[in-house]
Amino acid sequence: MIHWIRFISLSFFSMSFVFSLSASEVLQKEISFFVDHPATDVVGICGDITHSPIQIKSTLKGYVLTKPFSVEVPLSQIKSGDNGRDDHIRQILGAPEISSVEATIDSVTLSGTGYSAQGKLKIKGVVKEFQAALSVTPQDKDVIQVQGKTTVLFSDYSLENPSLLFWKAKDQIEVRFLFLIRAK
């Protein structure tokens, strides 16, 4: 009888451990790009991104990313509201030879009252480490909203600064992202 109790207890513990490490469900995802230009600010939005499974676990201290994950932003899905500008942005980012911008999020750490994500960003074949400030806001039971941003320099990736009317955009792109995730 004691063996059965131990077996049942170990089985329950094992099942709860496995469930706590299962992939979280991504309910909403969007990445936005902001470029400051003297003539006009450019905003590009991509909601059609793909990602590997995201595993987030809730703890007493907050949320923990239990495994790195990757995100792929297809260049064809970046929309700014101007088709000519979108084509130019895609060309700057390497299209048609390159089809996406890729990021790997290696870790997320608690940083004061917020979080910080560390990873690698690949643009036009160039890979650089990045860090992004995150805010994690509970929405519903087990649902969190993760918002963040980071700044990328055109020059770090040997990219041409977009120009309009002979004025070049500033050397930076602000990348913002929003994920609505059901943590399991």
GROMACS .gro file of N, CA and C in nm, residues 81-181:
model
  303
   81GLY      N    1   0.175   5.176  -4.411
   81GLY     CA    2   0.068   5.256  -4.469
   81GLY      C    3   0.104   5.318  -4.603
   82ASP      N    4   0.227   5.293  -4.650
   82ASP     CA    5   0.272   5.347  -4.779
   82ASP      C    6   0.349   5.236  -4.850
   83ASN      N    7   0.292   5.181  -4.957
   83ASN     CA    8   0.353   5.067  -5.025
   83ASN      C    9   0.494   5.096  -5.077
   84GLY      N   10   0.515   5.216  -5.133
   84GLY     CA   11   0.648   5.253  -5.182
   84GLY      C   12   0.751   5.255  -5.070
   85ARG      N   13   0.712   5.313  -4.956
   85ARG     CA   14   0.800   5.316  -4.839
   85ARG      C   15   0.826   5.175  -4.788
   86ASP      N   16   0.723   5.091  -4.786
   86ASP     CA   17   0.738   4.953  -4.739
   86ASP      C   18   0.837   4.878  -4.827
   87ASP      N   19   0.828   4.897  -4.958
   87ASP     CA   20   0.924   4.832  -5.049
   87ASP      C   21   1.066   4.880  -5.021
   88HIS      N   22   1.080   5.010  -4.995
   88HIS     CA   23   1.212   5.066  -4.965
   88HIS      C   24   1.267   5.009  -4.834
   89ILE      N   25   1.183   4.998  -4.732
   89ILE     CA   26   1.224   4.940  -4.603
   89ILE      C   27   1.269   4.795  -4.623
   90ARG      N   28   1.191   4.719  -4.699
   90ARG     CA   29   1.228   4.579  -4.725
   90ARG      C   30   1.362   4.570  -4.798
   91GLN      N   31   1.383   4.659  -4.894
   91GLN     CA   32   1.509   4.660  -4.968
   91GLN      C   33   1.626   4.692  -4.874
   92ILE      N   34   1.610   4.789  -4.786
   92ILE     CA   35   1.714   4.825  -4.689
   92ILE      C   36   1.746   4.705  -4.600
   93LEU      N   37   1.643   4.628  -4.565
   93LEU     CA   38   1.661   4.512  -4.476
   93LEU      C   39   1.709   4.387  -4.549
   94GLY      N   40   1.730   4.397  -4.681
   94GLY     CA   41   1.791   4.287  -4.755
   94GLY      C   42   1.701   4.209  -4.848
   95ALA      N   43   1.574   4.247  -4.860
   95ALA     CA   44   1.485   4.175  -4.951
   95ALA      C   45   1.529   4.201  -5.095
   96PRO      N   46   1.511   4.109  -5.183
   96PRO     CA   47   1.441   3.982  -5.170
   96PRO      C   48   1.529   3.866  -5.122
   97GLU      N   49   1.661   3.887  -5.114
   97GLU     CA   50   1.750   3.778  -5.073
   97GLU      C   51   1.723   3.733  -4.929
   98ILE      N   52   1.690   3.827  -4.844
   98ILE     CA   53   1.661   3.797  -4.703
   98ILE      C   54   1.513   3.817  -4.682
   99SER      N   55   1.449   3.722  -4.616
   99SER     CA   56   1.303   3.728  -4.602
   99SER      C   57   1.254   3.770  -4.464
  100SER      N   58   1.344   3.777  -4.364
  100SER     CA   59   1.295   3.808  -4.230
  100SER      C   60   1.405   3.868  -4.142
  101VAL      N   61   1.359   3.927  -4.034
  101VAL     CA   62   1.445   3.969  -3.923
  101VAL      C   63   1.421   3.866  -3.815
  102GLU      N   64   1.528   3.820  -3.749
  102GLU     CA   65   1.515   3.713  -3.650
  102GLU      C   66   1.573   3.758  -3.516
  103ALA      N   67   1.507   3.717  -3.411
  103ALA     CA   68   1.554   3.745  -3.275
  103ALA      C   69   1.548   3.617  -3.194
  104THR      N   70   1.645   3.600  -3.106
  104THR     CA   71   1.643   3.492  -3.009
  104THR      C   72   1.645   3.556  -2.871
  105ILE      N   73   1.549   3.522  -2.789
  105ILE     CA   74   1.544   3.572  -2.653
  105ILE      C   75   1.604   3.463  -2.566
  106ASP      N   76   1.724   3.490  -2.514
  106ASP     CA   77   1.798   3.391  -2.437
  106ASP      C   78   1.755   3.386  -2.291
  107SER      N   79   1.725   3.502  -2.234
  107SER     CA   80   1.687   3.506  -2.093
  107SER      C   81   1.606   3.631  -2.062
  108VAL      N   82   1.530   3.622  -1.955
  108VAL     CA   83   1.455   3.735  -1.902
  108VAL      C   84   1.484   3.739  -1.753
  109THR      N   85   1.524   3.856  -1.704
  109THR     CA   86   1.557   3.870  -1.563
  109THR      C   87   1.473   3.980  -1.500
  110LEU      N   88   1.445   3.963  -1.371
  110LEU     CA   89   1.375   4.065  -1.295
  110LEU      C   90   1.472   4.179  -1.272
  111SER      N   91   1.430   4.302  -1.304
  111SER     CA   92   1.518   4.417  -1.295
  111SER      C   93   1.442   4.530  -1.227
  112GLY      N   94   1.459   4.545  -1.096
  112GLY     CA   95   1.384   4.646  -1.021
  112GLY      C   96   1.237   4.613  -1.020
  113THR      N   97   1.155   4.704  -1.073
  113THR     CA   98   1.010   4.679  -1.077
  113THR      C   99   0.966   4.619  -1.210
  114GLY      N  100   1.060   4.605  -1.305
  114GLY     CA  101   1.027   4.548  -1.435
  114GLY      C  102   1.116   4.430  -1.466
  115TYR      N  103   1.125   4.399  -1.591
  115TYR     CA  104   1.206   4.288  -1.639
  115TYR      C  105   1.299   4.337  -1.748
  116SER      N  106   1.399   4.256  -1.777
  116SER     CA  107   1.492   4.286  -1.886
  116SER      C  108   1.513   4.158  -1.966
  117ALA      N  109   1.500   4.169  -2.098
  117ALA     CA  110   1.523   4.054  -2.186
  117ALA      C  111   1.659   4.070  -2.252
  118GLN      N  112   1.731   3.960  -2.263
  118GLN     CA  113   1.860   3.958  -2.330
  118GLN      C  114   1.853   3.858  -2.444
  119GLY      N  115   1.917   3.892  -2.555
  119GLY     CA  116   1.914   3.801  -2.667
  119GLY      C  117   2.001   3.849  -2.781
  120LYS      N  118   1.974   3.792  -2.898
  120LYS     CA  119   2.048   3.825  -3.019
  120LYS      C  120   1.949   3.862  -3.129
  121LEU      N  121   1.986   3.965  -3.206
  121LEU     CA  122   1.902   4.013  -3.315
  121LEU      C  123   1.980   3.999  -3.444
  122LYS      N  124   1.918   3.937  -3.545
  122LYS     CA  125   1.982   3.917  -3.675
  122LYS      C  126   1.907   3.997  -3.780
  123ILE      N  127   1.980   4.095  -3.837
  123ILE     CA  128   1.925   4.177  -3.944
  123ILE      C  129   2.023   4.174  -4.060
  124LYS      N  130   1.974   4.135  -4.176
  124LYS     CA  131   2.054   4.132  -4.298
  124LYS      C  132   2.185   4.055  -4.279
  125GLY      N  133   2.175   3.944  -4.205
  125GLY     CA  134   2.290   3.856  -4.185
  125GLY      C  135   2.382   3.897  -4.072
  126VAL      N  136   2.362   4.013  -4.013
  126VAL     CA  137   2.446   4.060  -3.902
  126VAL      C  138   2.376   4.029  -3.770
  127VAL      N  139   2.450   3.966  -3.678
  127VAL     CA  140   2.393   3.928  -3.548
  127VAL      C  141   2.459   4.013  -3.439
  128LYS      N  142   2.375   4.076  -3.358
  128LYS     CA  143   2.422   4.159  -3.245
  128LYS      C  144   2.341   4.123  -3.122
  129GLU      N  145   2.405   4.134  -3.007
  129GLU     CA  146   2.332   4.114  -2.881
  129GLU      C  147   2.247   4.237  -2.855
  130PHE      N  148   2.135   4.215  -2.786
  130PHE     CA  149   2.049   4.328  -2.749
  130PHE      C  150   1.992   4.306  -2.611
  131GLN      N  151   1.942   4.412  -2.556
  131GLN     CA  152   1.873   4.408  -2.428
  131GLN      C  153   1.747   4.492  -2.443
  132ALA      N  154   1.639   4.448  -2.385
  132ALA     CA  155   1.512   4.521  -2.395
  132ALA      C  156   1.448   4.531  -2.259
  133ALA      N  157   1.398   4.649  -2.227
  133ALA     CA  158   1.322   4.670  -2.104
  133ALA      C  159   1.181   4.615  -2.126
  134LEU      N  160   1.129   4.543  -2.026
  134LEU     CA  161   0.996   4.483  -2.036
  134LEU      C  162   0.908   4.525  -1.920
  135SER      N  163   0.779   4.534  -1.946
  135SER     CA  164   0.682   4.544  -1.837
  135SER      C  165   0.589   4.424  -1.851
  136VAL      N  166   0.558   4.362  -1.740
  136VAL     CA  167   0.469   4.247  -1.739
  136VAL      C  168   0.350   4.283  -1.651
  137THR      N  169   0.232   4.283  -1.713
  137THR     CA  170   0.110   4.324  -1.644
  137THR      C  171   0.008   4.211  -1.646
  138PRO      N  172  -0.036   4.164  -1.528
  138PRO     CA  173  -0.141   4.062  -1.525
  138PRO      C  174  -0.270   4.118  -1.586
  139GLN      N  175  -0.337   4.037  -1.669
  139GLN     CA  176  -0.461   4.076  -1.734
  139GLN      C  177  -0.581   3.998  -1.680
  140ASP      N  178  -0.568   3.869  -1.676
  140ASP     CA  179  -0.670   3.775  -1.629
  140ASP      C  180  -0.599   3.666  -1.553
  141LYS      N  181  -0.675   3.567  -1.512
  141LYS     CA  182  -0.613   3.451  -1.447
  141LYS      C  183  -0.515   3.387  -1.544
  142ASP      N  184  -0.388   3.383  -1.507
  142ASP     CA  185  -0.280   3.322  -1.585
  142ASP      C  186  -0.251   3.394  -1.717
  143VAL      N  187  -0.311   3.511  -1.743
  143VAL     CA  188  -0.284   3.585  -1.866
  143VAL      C  189  -0.204   3.710  -1.830
  144ILE      N  190  -0.093   3.728  -1.901
  144ILE     CA  191  -0.008   3.845  -1.879
  144ILE      C  192   0.013   3.920  -2.010
  145GLN      N  193   0.030   4.049  -1.998
  145GLN     CA  194   0.066   4.131  -2.113
  145GLN      C  195   0.213   4.167  -2.097
  146VAL      N  196   0.293   4.134  -2.198
  146VAL     CA  197   0.435   4.165  -2.197
  146VAL      C  198   0.459   4.271  -2.303
  147GLN      N  199   0.506   4.388  -2.259
  147GLN     CA  200   0.537   4.497  -2.349
  147GLN      C  201   0.683   4.533  -2.330
  148GLY      N  202   0.747   4.572  -2.438
  148GLY     CA  203   0.887   4.611  -2.425
  148GLY      C  204   0.934   4.690  -2.543
  149LYS      N  205   1.056   4.740  -2.529
  149LYS     CA  206   1.116   4.813  -2.640
  149LYS      C  207   1.267   4.808  -2.629
  150THR      N  208   1.329   4.825  -2.744
  150THR     CA  209   1.474   4.835  -2.753
  150THR      C  210   1.507   4.927  -2.869
  151THR      N  211   1.627   4.979  -2.870
  151THR     CA  212   1.671   5.066  -2.978
  151THR      C  213   1.780   4.997  -3.057
  152VAL      N  214   1.767   5.002  -3.188
  152VAL     CA  215   1.862   4.941  -3.281
  152VAL      C  216   1.918   5.052  -3.369
  153LEU      N  217   2.047   5.050  -3.394
  153LEU     CA  218   2.109   5.150  -3.482
  153LEU      C  219   2.125   5.094  -3.622
  154PHE      N  220   2.087   5.172  -3.723
  154PHE     CA  221   2.109   5.132  -3.861
  154PHE      C  222   2.257   5.098  -3.883
  155SER      N  223   2.345   5.183  -3.828
  155SER     CA  224   2.489   5.167  -3.849
  155SER      C  225   2.543   5.037  -3.790
  156ASP      N  226   2.485   4.987  -3.682
  156ASP     CA  227   2.531   4.861  -3.622
  156ASP      C  228   2.512   4.743  -3.716
  157TYR      N  229   2.416   4.753  -3.807
  157TYR     CA  230   2.385   4.644  -3.898
  157TYR      C  231   2.422   4.678  -4.043
  158SER      N  232   2.502   4.783  -4.059
  158SER     CA  233   2.545   4.830  -4.192
  158SER      C  234   2.426   4.854  -4.285
  159LEU      N  235   2.321   4.914  -4.230
  159LEU     CA  236   2.201   4.945  -4.307
  159LEU      C  237   2.202   5.091  -4.348
  160GLU      N  238   2.146   5.118  -4.464
  160GLU     CA  239   2.129   5.255  -4.512
  160GLU      C  240   2.019   5.322  -4.431
  161ASN      N  241   2.043   5.446  -4.389
  161ASN     CA  242   1.936   5.522  -4.324
  161ASN      C  243   1.836   5.561  -4.432
  162PRO      N  244   1.707   5.535  -4.411
  162PRO     CA  245   1.608   5.575  -4.512
  162PRO      C  246   1.611   5.727  -4.532
  163SER      N  247   1.583   5.770  -4.654
  163SER     CA  248   1.581   5.914  -4.681
  163SER      C  249   1.454   5.950  -4.756
  164LEU      N  250   1.416   6.075  -4.737
  164LEU     CA  251   1.300   6.131  -4.806
  164LEU      C  252   1.330   6.279  -4.828
  165LEU      N  253   1.314   6.324  -4.950
  165LEU     CA  254   1.339   6.464  -4.984
  165LEU      C  255   1.482   6.505  -4.942
  166PHE      N  256   1.577   6.418  -4.966
  166PHE     CA  257   1.719   6.440  -4.938
  166PHE      C  258   1.754   6.446  -4.789
  167TRP      N  259   1.659   6.421  -4.701
  167TRP     CA  260   1.687   6.416  -4.558
  167TRP      C  261   1.692   6.271  -4.516
  168LYS      N  262   1.791   6.238  -4.438
  168LYS     CA  263   1.803   6.101  -4.389
  168LYS      C  264   1.739   6.089  -4.251
  169ALA      N  265   1.686   5.972  -4.223
  169ALA     CA  266   1.630   5.944  -4.091
  169ALA      C  267   1.743   5.935  -3.990
  170LYS      N  268   1.708   5.952  -3.863
  170LYS     CA  269   1.807   5.934  -3.756
  170LYS      C  270   1.860   5.792  -3.763
  171ASP      N  271   1.975   5.771  -3.702
  171ASP     CA  272   2.043   5.641  -3.708
  171ASP      C  273   1.984   5.538  -3.613
  172GLN      N  274   1.861   5.553  -3.574
  172GLN     CA  275   1.806   5.456  -3.480
  172GLN      C  276   1.664   5.414  -3.516
  173ILE      N  277   1.635   5.292  -3.479
  173ILE     CA  278   1.501   5.235  -3.495
  173ILE      C  279   1.457   5.194  -3.355
  174GLU      N  280   1.343   5.240  -3.313
  174GLU     CA  281   1.289   5.193  -3.186
  174GLU      C  282   1.197   5.075  -3.217
  175VAL      N  283   1.227   4.962  -3.159
  175VAL     CA  284   1.148   4.841  -3.181
  175VAL      C  285   1.064   4.819  -3.055
  176ARG      N  286   0.933   4.814  -3.074
  176ARG     CA  287   0.841   4.788  -2.962
  176ARG      C  288   0.769   4.658  -2.989
  177PHE      N  289   0.737   4.588  -2.884
  177PHE     CA  290   0.664   4.462  -2.901
  177PHE      C  291   0.563   4.444  -2.791
  178LEU      N  292   0.459   4.369  -2.824
  178LEU     CA  293   0.351   4.341  -2.731
  178LEU      C  294   0.309   4.196  -2.750
  179PHE      N  295   0.306   4.123  -2.641
  179PHE     CA  296   0.258   3.985  -2.642
  179PHE      C  297   0.154   3.971  -2.530
  180LEU      N  298   0.046   3.905  -2.560
  180LEU     CA  299  -0.052   3.866  -2.459
  180LEU      C  300  -0.039   3.716  -2.446
  181ILE      N  301   0.001   3.669  -2.326
  181ILE     CA  302   0.039   3.530  -2.309
  181ILE      C  303  -0.036   3.467  -2.191
   0.00000   0.00000   0.00000
